Amino acid sequence: MSLLENLNPEQLAAVTLPRESALILAGAGSGKTKVLTARIAWLIQTGQVGPGGVLAVTFTNKASKEMLHRISTMLPINTRAMWVGTFHGLCNRMLRAHWKDAGLPQAFQILDTQDQLSAIKRMFKVLNIDTEKFPPKQLVYFISAAKEQGLRPKDVEAHDEYHRMMVRLYEAYEAQCQREGVVDFSELLLRSFELLGANAALREHYQSRFKYILVDEFQDTNTLQYHWLKRLSGPQGCIFAVGDDDQSIYAFRGARVANMAQFERDFDVQNRIKLEQNYRSVGNVLKAANHLIANNKGRLGKELWTEAGEGEPLRVYEAVSDQDEAAFIIDRIKKLINEEGYSRSDIALLYRSNAQSRVLEQALFNAAIPYRVYGGLRFFERAEIKHALAYLRLLDNADDDNSFSRVVNFPTRGIGARSIEMLQDLATQQGISLFRGVRLMEGRPAASLQKFNELIERMRFEVRGLGLAELVDKVIEASGLIEHFQKDREGEDRIENLKELVNAAASFAAAEGYYQDKPATETDEEKLISPLNDFLSHASLEAGDNAAAAGQDAVQLMTAHAAKGLEFKCVFVTGLEEGIFPHENSIGNSMQAGDGASVDAVEEERRLMYVAITRAREQLFISHAQQRMLHGQIRYHMRSRFLDELPEEVIKWLTPKRAHVASQGWNNAGAGDWGSNAGFSGNGGGYGGKKTTPRPYPIGTGVAHARFGSGVVVAYEGEGDELRVQINFGKQGMKWLMVSLAKLEKV
DNA sequence: CCCGTCAAGGTTTTT
DNA sequence: CCTTGACGGG
């Protein structure tokens, strides 16, 4: 059977498991997508289940598209009957099919994070909330956290005034969303979860329908997602969970690795299959990764191996500065391209946080090397696109006050804050939406508002019978957005993007009906509006590409987080410094996991480093800098503990490896090939020369402290007896010490 | 209503 | 350093 060819014994065992729940521990590069798709194809091909009996869930749209694509190359079936998608996409699909049972309007809209925040700001204005005392973002966080625990306002325990207030605001927010017919991301999940709980017939229908449920990146599931899976699969449920605890890097947003162990208990899992053979990286890369991750406690346990050769050793470079680090990278990139025949897109530069890309970009730009940065605004998040979508949403659901507020005076049509305030008061008092409120308005300001309403009504009329793309085009034109941006000197790109939105609508329509479970009883009116509604859901659930313009062959720049799931022949992991990677907020800190339990934050950083390392197929370069510009200040960092956790035998130091303290001043720092030509500027401050108290340890020097061990002097503040020194003690974190009290020794 | 200035603050991110 | 958000004048 061709399906099962090219599978190793463990992969084969996983793919052909009988109908029972199983946990597949799939290491980086071990062929996890292959196993997931082959399992689905095998189940269907052997007649154990029809396409309609399969549900597969992923975290990103990219992953689910990839899965669908691979399945369709393996099997000549209609993949549309399968439920393959993200948690949010599948919940949306379910809620669209059962909107009435879920207590939602048929044309409910989905709020993305931006929309949710503006909805809350709008609500705060109406309720006269002091945003100094209660920042809107904190409510967003509070609500998401509550929903992810499956808690409605009545279920949240509040023990102090602040939390009681948050609960009241959560309640008010829910009421507002319900009135406006909108749901936020977590609401999609919670609503779907509650629907399955409340409606036994529906629950049993889905439980018997989805004979096989498959979950990708199981280590990233949060509490609510786990319970949703449990409820959906039911007592006879069969869940095939694929994940890697060592690649769990999203605890900060609620992911709960402990779900893996809980899953084994709750589902009485008999089979834990480990996929440890790696098909991506050379031996030295895997040795480094294994050795590093072994420092974490409580792992499920796994060791990657390969049949490939050792490959090059990991090259490690200690830079004098961030500039120097960039210069080293540029030089190596040139070698890789010119002498070793790699193309630019084979090369990735990874860093811990986005701010680090600046120096690298500058250096690449100066060297005229094309590059592409991942991260930042995505297509459907752009302001002009959000505006256009707001008009479309108003056609679809006139009660969407968020959208109303966004475009009622954009482009400007003489509707000021005063008019909106009056309208808002009226609408609040009547308990109706802004759009409906306009009809009840009287007096002068009402005229321009009524004109706006008429515009929307006219659009709705003119758009009748049009295809989706024509509809979008028409609305953009009639909204006055194009005209508005034509007047704008920098509006050209925005007009381009609006045209692109029409294209997006066209290709969305071309991909044919998005949901196959639509009841076949649509009226003409519903038929008109339904593709639009589907498109709007799509726009909210899939924000689009977040990479800078896809030019030619380019070097890839991204955070270690963004690199998860990707692979490159040559990888540079940069900024391996205590305080950068691991990030300073993680050092000496534990963090809250999805269930409120405390987890070691440095361990998550270590897993992130593990992810970064395992992106490399052939060549891996690791670098750190003694000093770098951060928040407008030069900061001094010790070399990262993660560097010292890599096995000596796979490392080749390009600069002399130094004993414990990373920095001993820069006089001897540029000993390597690159130090001398580094674009290293400034002396790092501290020598201001005014009437300051003498500073016994120059910034950048190594010192030792009886309790904290060795560290690097970072900064000073105060004068005389009050003179304090800031020292980066690496694993002990950053400390401010009184020079007069702390017994420091130069190292 | 638009644009300027100033202060604040600054991990990681998908849906 | 550099971006984002909040105010006040033209």
Tab-separated table of N, CA and C in Angstrom, chain A residues 195-249:
chain	number	residue	atom	x	y	z
A	195	LEU	N	-22.478	25.102	23.980
A	195	LEU	CA	-23.521	24.556	23.107
A	195	LEU	C	-23.534	23.033	23.195
A	196	LEU	N	-22.353	22.457	23.125
A	196	LEU	CA	-22.249	21.000	23.213
A	196	LEU	C	-22.685	20.495	24.585
A	197	GLY	N	-22.470	21.318	25.606
A	197	GLY	CA	-22.851	20.913	26.954
A	197	GLY	C	-24.350	20.968	27.166
A	198	ALA	N	-24.957	22.000	26.617
A	198	ALA	CA	-26.366	22.246	26.895
A	198	ALA	C	-27.299	21.420	26.014
A	199	ASN	N	-26.823	21.066	24.849
A	199	ASN	CA	-27.705	20.429	23.877
A	199	ASN	C	-27.288	18.967	23.648
A	200	ALA	N	-27.955	18.086	24.367
A	200	ALA	CA	-27.550	16.679	24.348
A	200	ALA	C	-27.657	16.063	22.952
A	201	ALA	N	-28.702	16.420	22.224
A	201	ALA	CA	-28.902	15.828	20.902
A	201	ALA	C	-27.754	16.215	19.973
A	202	LEU	N	-27.419	17.479	20.046
A	202	LEU	CA	-26.335	17.992	19.215
A	202	LEU	C	-25.010	17.333	19.593
A	203	ARG	N	-24.805	17.264	20.894
A	203	ARG	CA	-23.555	16.683	21.396
A	203	ARG	C	-23.417	15.249	20.904
A	204	GLU	N	-24.506	14.493	21.056
A	204	GLU	CA	-24.435	13.085	20.644
A	204	GLU	C	-24.274	12.957	19.142
A	205	HIS	N	-24.880	13.888	18.427
A	205	HIS	CA	-24.723	13.886	16.971
A	205	HIS	C	-23.251	14.013	16.587
A	206	TYR	N	-22.590	15.012	17.149
A	206	TYR	CA	-21.191	15.220	16.793
A	206	TYR	C	-20.295	14.116	17.347
A	207	GLN	N	-20.632	13.659	18.540
A	207	GLN	CA	-19.813	12.590	19.120
A	207	GLN	C	-19.852	11.326	18.274
A	208	SER	N	-21.013	11.033	17.733
A	208	SER	CA	-21.050	9.818	16.924
A	208	SER	C	-20.548	10.093	15.503
A	209	ARG	N	-20.656	11.323	15.087
A	209	ARG	CA	-20.176	11.638	13.753
A	209	ARG	C	-18.648	11.570	13.673
A	210	PHE	N	-17.983	12.248	14.632
A	210	PHE	CA	-16.520	12.299	14.559
A	210	PHE	C	-15.908	11.096	15.264
A	211	LYS	N	-15.806	10.024	14.486
A	211	LYS	CA	-15.248	8.782	15.036
A	211	LYS	C	-13.773	8.952	15.348
A	212	TYR	N	-13.135	9.814	14.568
A	212	TYR	CA	-11.696	10.016	14.754
A	212	TYR	C	-11.374	11.507	14.850
A	213	ILE	N	-10.749	11.855	15.960
A	213	ILE	CA	-10.333	13.250	16.141
A	213	ILE	C	-8.814	13.276	16.238
A	214	LEU	N	-8.209	14.171	15.477
A	214	LEU	CA	-6.750	14.278	15.498
A	214	LEU	C	-6.357	15.694	15.881
A	215	VAL	N	-5.373	15.807	16.743
A	215	VAL	CA	-4.969	17.121	17.229
A	215	VAL	C	-3.475	17.339	16.996
A	216	ASP	N	-3.172	18.434	16.355
A	216	ASP	CA	-1.782	18.789	16.081
A	216	ASP	C	-1.289	19.732	17.186
A	217	GLU	N	-0.013	19.740	17.459
A	217	GLU	CA	0.592	20.650	18.461
A	217	GLU	C	-0.174	20.603	19.781
A	218	PHE	N	-0.397	19.401	20.247
A	218	PHE	CA	-1.218	19.220	21.438
A	218	PHE	C	-0.662	19.959	22.658
A	219	GLN	N	0.653	20.142	22.699
A	219	GLN	CA	1.264	20.819	23.858
A	219	GLN	C	0.831	22.280	23.941
A	220	ASP	N	0.271	22.799	22.875
A	220	ASP	CA	-0.136	24.210	22.864
A	220	ASP	C	-1.608	24.432	23.241
A	221	THR	N	-2.328	23.362	23.529
A	221	THR	CA	-3.748	23.541	23.865
A	221	THR	C	-3.900	24.230	25.226
A	222	ASN	N	-4.909	25.071	25.325
A	222	ASN	CA	-5.200	25.670	26.627
A	222	ASN	C	-6.308	24.864	27.310
A	223	THR	N	-6.664	25.295	28.496
A	223	THR	CA	-7.630	24.538	29.291
A	223	THR	C	-8.957	24.356	28.556
A	224	LEU	N	-9.459	25.436	27.987
A	224	LEU	CA	-10.754	25.381	27.319
A	224	LEU	C	-10.709	24.475	26.084
A	225	GLN	N	-9.643	24.584	25.339
A	225	GLN	CA	-9.516	23.747	24.144
A	225	GLN	C	-9.489	22.281	24.527
A	226	TYR	N	-8.792	21.989	25.611
A	226	TYR	CA	-8.736	20.600	26.071
A	226	TYR	C	-10.136	20.088	26.434
A	227	HIS	N	-10.862	20.890	27.161
A	227	HIS	CA	-12.202	20.460	27.581
A	227	HIS	C	-13.174	20.397	26.401
A	228	TRP	N	-12.976	21.261	25.450
A	228	TRP	CA	-13.786	21.224	24.231
A	228	TRP	C	-13.573	19.886	23.522
A	229	LEU	N	-12.298	19.484	23.402
A	229	LEU	CA	-11.968	18.209	22.755
A	229	LEU	C	-12.596	17.046	23.513
A	230	LYS	N	-12.519	17.141	24.826
A	230	LYS	CA	-13.039	16.068	25.659
A	230	LYS	C	-14.558	15.935	25.471
A	231	ARG	N	-15.214	17.076	25.457
A	231	ARG	CA	-16.663	17.067	25.326
A	231	ARG	C	-17.086	16.634	23.931
A	232	LEU	N	-16.336	17.070	22.947
A	232	LEU	CA	-16.689	16.734	21.560
A	232	LEU	C	-16.456	15.258	21.274
A	233	SER	N	-15.408	14.709	21.854
A	233	SER	CA	-15.098	13.312	21.543
A	233	SER	C	-16.030	12.360	22.298
A	234	GLY	N	-16.440	12.764	23.496
A	234	GLY	CA	-17.419	11.952	24.212
A	234	GLY	C	-16.815	10.722	24.874
A	235	PRO	N	-17.664	9.935	25.522
A	235	PRO	CA	-17.173	8.781	26.292
A	235	PRO	C	-16.485	7.732	25.420
A	236	GLN	N	-16.931	7.602	24.186
A	236	GLN	CA	-16.309	6.613	23.290
A	236	GLN	C	-15.235	7.263	22.420
A	237	GLY	N	-14.842	8.460	22.811
A	237	GLY	CA	-13.984	9.263	21.946
A	237	GLY	C	-12.641	8.648	21.623
A	238	CYS	N	-12.169	8.977	20.448
A	238	CYS	CA	-10.860	8.504	20.026
A	238	CYS	C	-10.055	9.693	19.551
A	239	ILE	N	-9.085	10.070	20.352
A	239	ILE	CA	-8.276	11.238	19.998
A	239	ILE	C	-6.833	10.826	19.742
A	240	PHE	N	-6.354	11.260	18.615
A	240	PHE	CA	-4.978	11.003	18.209
A	240	PHE	C	-4.239	12.323	18.398
A	241	ALA	N	-3.513	12.410	19.500
A	241	ALA	CA	-2.888	13.683	19.852
A	241	ALA	C	-1.411	13.662	19.514
A	242	VAL	N	-0.990	14.629	18.735
A	242	VAL	CA	0.411	14.719	18.354
A	242	VAL	C	0.997	15.975	18.971
A	243	GLY	N	2.119	15.827	19.633
A	243	GLY	CA	2.712	17.016	20.237
A	243	GLY	C	4.122	16.772	20.690
A	244	ASP	N	4.733	17.808	21.196
A	244	ASP	CA	6.105	17.727	21.686
A	244	ASP	C	6.242	18.661	22.877
A	245	ASP	N	6.332	18.070	24.069
A	245	ASP	CA	6.433	18.914	25.263
A	245	ASP	C	7.678	19.797	25.225
A	246	ASP	N	8.719	19.334	24.526
A	246	ASP	CA	9.945	20.126	24.479
A	246	ASP	C	9.800	21.365	23.603
A	247	GLN	N	8.751	21.406	22.811
A	247	GLN	CA	8.541	22.580	21.965
A	247	GLN	C	7.369	23.430	22.449
A	248	SER	N	7.059	23.303	23.711
A	248	SER	CA	5.994	24.121	24.278
A	248	SER	C	6.548	25.498	24.619
A	249	ILE	N	6.186	26.484	23.837
A	249	ILE	CA	6.751	27.833	24.024
A	249	ILE	C	5.650	28.879	24.159
